[in-house]
Short mmCIF file of C-alpha atoms in Angstrom, two decimals:
data_model
loop_
_atom_site.label_atom_id
_atom_site.label_comp_id
_atom_site.label_asym_id
_atom_site.label_seq_id
_atom_site.Cartn_x
_atom_site.Cartn_y
_atom_site.Cartn_z
CA MET A 1 70.66 26.34 75.72
CA PRO A 2 71.60 29.53 76.17
CA SER A 3 69.86 31.76 78.55
CA THR A 4 66.66 33.83 77.37
CA ARG A 5 67.15 36.67 80.32
CA THR A 6 69.03 39.80 79.22
CA GLY A 7 70.25 42.80 80.52
CA ILE A 8 72.22 44.58 83.20
CA LYS A 9 72.75 42.24 86.46
CA TRP A 10 73.45 44.61 89.51
CA ILE A 11 75.40 43.55 92.10
CA ARG A 12 74.67 46.94 94.14
CA PRO A 13 71.75 48.65 93.26
CA PRO A 14 71.89 52.57 91.98
CA ALA A 15 70.08 53.68 94.57
CA LYS A 16 72.35 52.31 96.58
CA LEU A 17 74.69 53.71 94.72
CA ALA A 18 73.41 57.04 94.63
CA GLN A 19 73.11 56.84 98.32
CA ALA A 20 76.62 56.12 98.83
CA ILE A 21 77.98 59.02 95.79
CA GLU A 22 76.10 61.23 98.21
CA GLN A 23 78.09 59.62 101.61
CA TYR A 24 80.88 60.02 100.21
CA GLY A 25 80.18 63.81 99.24
CA ASP A 26 79.88 64.32 103.18
CA LYS A 27 82.62 62.67 104.00
CA VAL A 28 84.43 65.15 101.83
CA LEU A 29 82.89 67.72 102.95
CA THR A 30 83.76 67.14 106.73
CA ALA A 31 87.44 66.85 105.53
CA LEU A 32 87.27 70.19 104.05
CA VAL A 33 86.00 71.32 107.53
CA ALA A 34 88.78 70.07 109.51
CA VAL A 35 91.06 71.29 106.90
CA ALA A 36 89.62 74.73 107.02
CA GLN A 37 89.56 74.68 110.50
CA ARG A 38 93.16 73.90 110.84
CA SER A 39 94.22 76.68 108.27
CA ALA A 40 92.74 78.97 110.27
CA ASP A 41 94.25 77.86 113.69
CA LEU A 42 97.54 78.37 111.16
CA MET A 43 96.70 81.44 110.41
CA GLN A 44 95.50 83.07 113.59
CA ASN A 45 98.74 82.15 115.50
CA ASP A 46 101.04 83.27 112.31
CA ALA A 47 99.11 86.64 112.58
CA ARG A 48 99.40 87.37 117.03
CA ASN A 49 102.79 86.14 116.04
CA ASN A 50 104.20 88.32 112.97
CA ALA A 51 101.86 91.48 113.61
CA PRO A 52 104.38 94.78 112.52
CA TRP A 53 103.33 96.91 114.94
CA THR A 54 104.66 97.70 118.73
CA ASP A 55 101.88 96.99 121.56
CA ARG A 56 100.67 98.57 123.55
CA THR A 57 97.56 96.95 125.30
CA GLY A 58 98.21 93.98 123.32
CA ASN A 59 94.17 94.59 122.49
CA ALA A 60 94.94 94.57 119.08
CA ARG A 61 96.81 91.56 118.86
CA SER A 62 95.19 88.98 120.95
CA GLY A 63 92.07 90.39 119.13
CA LEU A 64 93.58 88.90 115.96
CA PHE A 65 91.22 85.26 115.65
CA GLY A 66 90.54 82.80 112.87
CA THR A 67 87.59 80.30 112.28
CA ALA A 68 86.35 78.00 110.25
CA GLU A 69 82.23 77.44 109.15
CA ALA A 70 80.75 75.24 106.97
CA ASP A 71 77.64 75.65 104.82
CA PHE A 72 76.23 72.01 104.36
CA ALA A 73 73.14 73.38 102.41
CA ARG A 74 75.18 75.20 99.77
CA HIS A 75 78.42 72.78 99.74
CA VAL A 76 80.37 76.37 100.97
CA VAL A 77 83.60 76.00 103.26
CA THR A 78 84.65 80.26 104.11
CA ILE A 79 88.09 80.56 106.70
CA TYR A 80 87.56 83.97 108.45
CA LEU A 81 90.84 86.21 109.43
CA SER A 82 90.10 88.78 111.29
CA HIS A 83 90.71 91.88 114.15
CA SER A 84 88.36 91.27 116.88
CA ALA A 85 85.13 93.26 116.70
CA ILE A 86 85.86 95.76 119.04
CA ILE A 87 88.92 97.07 117.95
CA ASP A 88 88.02 99.42 116.42
CA TYR A 89 90.94 100.85 114.60
CA GLY A 90 91.70 97.39 112.63
CA VAL A 91 90.21 99.01 109.50
CA TYR A 92 93.20 101.44 110.63
CA LEU A 93 96.24 99.20 110.38
CA GLU A 94 95.03 97.43 108.58
CA LEU A 95 95.39 100.90 105.48
CA ALA A 96 96.90 103.66 107.18
CA HIS A 97 100.39 104.40 105.85
CA GLY A 98 100.31 102.20 102.69
CA GLY A 99 99.36 98.98 104.61
CA ARG A 100 102.88 99.15 106.95
CA TYR A 101 101.00 97.79 109.68
CA ALA A 102 98.98 94.85 107.90
CA ILE A 103 98.81 91.16 109.09
CA ILE A 104 95.32 89.60 107.06
CA MET A 105 95.91 90.14 103.98
CA ARG A 106 100.23 89.14 104.49
CA THR A 107 98.94 86.16 106.34
CA VAL A 108 96.00 84.52 104.53
CA GLU A 109 98.00 85.14 101.17
CA SER A 110 100.84 83.15 102.76
CA HIS A 111 99.38 79.86 104.13
CA LEU A 112 97.30 78.98 100.49
CA PRO A 113 99.93 77.30 99.22
CA GLU A 114 98.98 74.94 102.44
CA LEU A 115 96.30 75.56 102.27
CA GLN A 116 96.26 74.46 98.08
CA SER A 117 99.12 71.14 99.39
CA MET A 118 96.43 69.90 101.91
CA LEU A 119 93.48 69.47 100.21
CA ASP A 120 95.13 67.89 96.86
CA GLU A 121 95.51 65.44 100.26
CA ILE A 122 91.51 65.30 100.50
CA PHE A 123 91.44 65.05 96.52
CA GLY A 124 93.76 63.40 94.89
CA MET B 1 109.73 91.97 89.73
CA ILE B 2 108.34 94.41 91.25
CA THR B 3 110.88 96.81 90.06
CA ALA B 4 109.43 95.85 86.56
CA ILE B 5 106.14 96.55 87.79
CA TYR B 6 106.95 100.04 89.48
CA ASN B 7 108.76 100.75 85.83
CA HIS B 8 106.08 99.64 83.44
CA LEU B 9 103.66 102.58 85.38
CA HIS B 10 106.01 104.72 85.97
CA GLY B 11 106.25 105.00 82.55
CA ASP B 12 102.62 105.07 81.44
CA SER B 13 102.26 108.87 80.42
CA GLU B 14 98.44 108.80 80.34
CA LEU B 15 98.88 107.40 84.23
CA LEU B 16 101.05 110.13 85.05
CA ALA B 17 98.74 112.23 83.48
CA THR B 18 96.73 111.17 85.98
CA LEU B 19 98.29 111.44 88.80
CA THR B 20 100.17 114.20 89.02
CA GLY B 21 101.69 113.64 92.55
CA GLY B 22 103.28 110.61 90.90
CA VAL B 23 103.84 107.29 91.91
CA TRP B 24 106.69 105.40 94.28
CA LEU B 25 107.55 102.49 95.21
CA GLY B 26 106.74 101.24 99.06
CA TYR B 27 110.37 99.65 98.78
CA ASP B 28 112.49 103.17 98.52
CA VAL B 29 109.76 105.65 100.52
CA HIS B 30 107.82 103.07 102.84
CA GLU B 31 104.73 105.03 102.18
CA ILE B 32 103.22 108.86 101.13
CA ALA B 33 103.84 111.32 103.77
CA ARG B 34 104.81 114.68 103.39
CA GLN B 35 108.41 113.65 104.89
CA ASN B 36 108.78 110.95 102.54
CA THR B 37 107.42 112.08 99.18
CA PRO B 38 107.46 115.88 99.10
CA ALA B 39 106.69 115.53 95.70
CA ALA B 40 102.65 114.15 96.25
CA PHE B 41 101.97 117.16 98.18
CA ASP B 42 101.10 120.42 96.80
CA GLY B 43 101.46 123.97 97.75
CA ASN B 44 100.09 123.89 100.13
CA LYS B 45 100.84 120.80 101.69
CA GLU B 46 97.40 118.93 100.26
CA ILE B 47 97.54 115.70 98.50
CA LEU B 48 97.67 115.17 95.06
CA PRO B 49 96.34 112.26 92.96
CA CYS B 50 99.37 109.84 94.07
CA ALA B 51 100.08 106.31 93.72
CA LEU B 52 102.05 103.69 96.00
CA LEU B 53 102.70 100.19 95.12
CA GLN B 54 103.80 98.13 97.99
CA PRO B 55 104.76 94.50 97.54
CA GLU B 56 103.02 92.48 99.66
CA THR B 57 103.82 88.35 100.38
CA ALA B 58 105.57 86.07 98.27
CA THR B 59 104.84 82.24 98.33
CA PRO B 60 105.42 79.49 96.61
CA TRP B 61 103.11 78.44 93.78
CA GLY B 62 101.84 75.66 91.65
CA PRO B 63 103.84 72.51 89.80
CA ASN B 64 107.49 73.99 89.69
CA ARG B 65 109.99 74.01 92.33
CA ASP B 66 111.28 77.30 91.42
CA SER B 67 107.55 78.62 90.16
CA GLY B 68 106.53 81.25 92.86
CA ARG B 69 102.75 84.20 93.33
CA LEU B 70 104.30 87.59 94.50
CA TYR B 71 101.48 89.95 95.46
CA PHE B 72 101.20 93.46 95.42
CA VAL B 73 99.15 96.56 96.11
CA LEU B 74 98.39 100.03 95.09
CA TYR B 75 97.33 102.09 97.58
CA LEU B 76 95.72 104.89 95.03
CA TYR B 77 95.21 108.71 97.50
CA GLN B 78 93.00 111.51 96.38
CA ARG B 79 92.31 114.89 98.67
CA PHE B 80 88.65 115.11 98.22
CA GLY B 81 86.59 112.60 95.94
CA TYR B 82 87.54 109.55 93.58
CA GLY B 83 87.70 111.06 89.64
CA SER B 84 91.45 111.23 89.65
CA ILE B 85 91.83 107.56 91.38
CA GLU B 86 88.56 105.68 89.92
CA ALA B 87 90.25 106.75 86.53
CA ALA B 88 94.11 105.81 87.63
CA ARG B 89 92.50 102.19 88.76
CA LYS B 90 91.16 101.53 85.08
CA ARG B 91 94.85 102.31 83.54
CA ILE B 92 96.65 100.20 86.09
CA TYR B 93 94.13 97.62 84.99
CA ALA B 94 94.65 97.65 81.68
CA LEU B 95 98.36 97.78 82.23
CA LEU B 96 98.77 94.82 84.28
CA HIS B 97 96.08 92.16 84.09
CA ARG B 98 96.82 89.35 81.82
CA GLN B 99 100.44 90.98 81.33
CA ILE B 100 103.92 89.31 81.16
CA LEU B 101 106.48 91.92 82.23
CA VAL B 102 110.66 90.86 82.34
CA PRO B 103 111.73 91.17 85.83
CA THR B 104 114.73 93.18 85.76
CA ASP B 105 116.64 91.31 88.63
CA GLY B 106 116.44 88.08 85.93
CA SER B 107 113.77 85.86 87.27
CA GLY B 108 111.05 85.07 84.92
CA CYS B 109 107.36 86.45 85.45
CA TYR B 110 104.42 84.34 84.00
CA GLU B 111 101.82 86.87 84.06
CA ILE B 112 99.96 89.64 86.08
CA THR B 113 96.62 88.64 87.73
CA HIS B 114 94.14 90.72 88.87
CA SER B 115 92.85 89.95 92.22
CA ASN B 116 90.49 92.69 93.99
CA ASP B 117 89.96 96.33 94.28
CA LEU B 118 88.60 97.66 97.31
CA LEU B 119 86.82 101.08 96.37
CA GLY B 120 85.61 104.09 98.53
CA LEU B 121 87.69 103.85 101.58
CA GLU B 122 89.93 106.79 103.42
CA ASP B 123 92.41 107.11 105.39
CA SER B 124 92.95 108.97 108.16
CA ALA B 125 96.67 109.05 108.73
CA LEU B 126 96.87 111.60 105.21
CA ASP B 127 93.78 113.95 107.22
CA GLY B 128 91.26 111.61 105.55
CA ALA B 129 92.26 111.45 101.41
CA ALA B 130 90.31 109.13 99.24
CA LEU B 131 91.57 106.02 99.02
CA ILE B 132 91.17 103.26 96.04
CA THR B 133 93.67 100.09 96.88
CA SER B 134 94.01 97.87 94.05
CA ARG B 135 95.39 93.88 94.55
CA PHE B 136 97.24 91.93 92.38
CA TYR B 137 99.52 88.73 91.57
CA ALA B 138 102.58 87.58 89.70
CA VAL B 139 103.52 83.76 88.78
CA ILE B 140 106.96 84.12 88.63
CA GLN B 141 109.92 82.14 88.13
CA ARG B 142 112.17 82.83 91.36
CA LYS B 143 115.90 83.04 91.05
#
C-alpha cells in the first residue's frame, strides 16, 4: 500500500540552512580580513624596504604603514597603505619630480597578483 | 610596450597641438625640468602644457604564464589653470582606453585600460604648476 503522504521531507530545515549560509558568509569575511591584514603587512614591509629616497631623518620611511579594516555590516574590507599623518611631505614624495620618489601605488600594484592568488584560495 | 604607447601619443597631432611643451618619456628624461626637457619651457623659462609618460609597475597577471600587467602614469603639467591639460587628459583617454597597440619589442598587448585620474593637483617642485595624473594599465604578453 503506497503512502498517501507526499511532499518534501527536510532533513535539515530551511531556517537552519539559511543560518548556515549566513555563518559561512561570516567565515568568508573573517578569512578576507586575515588575508587583507597579511597583504597590508607585506605591502608595508615592501614599501619601507623599497622606498627610493635617501633617508635624512628616517621618519618618512618608518612612517609608511599598511593596515586593513573590515566593515562587517557593509561586507567591505579595505586595505590601506599610506604615509604617516605627521609626514606632511608625503604628497610631494608621491607626485613631485614625475613620481620618481613615489612608492605607494607601485607597492600596491606589485602586490595585486599575490592578493588575487590568496583570494582565489579562499573562494576556490 | 611603453615605447609603443609613447609613439602612439607622440604621433597624435591633436594631442600635440594641446600640449605645446611636448610629450616626454620618463625613460629618456626622468622628469620634466629645465635641464632635462628645455623644450617644455618657454623663453621666460615658464613651463608649457606638457606630458610625461612614466612606466610604474610590471606584474604577472591572469591565468597564462606569460601574461602580465604594465601600469603607467601620465603626468600632465600646466603653468596656471587646467584648461589645456584637462583637454589633453580627455584626448589621452580617447587614444588609450580599450585600445590595442603593437609593442615595438616583440611582446604582445591584449588591451589598455584606464585606471584612475587625480585632478586639480599642484607640483611644488615645478613652482606650483598645475598637475593632473592619469593612470592606465596594459595587459601584455611578456617576452
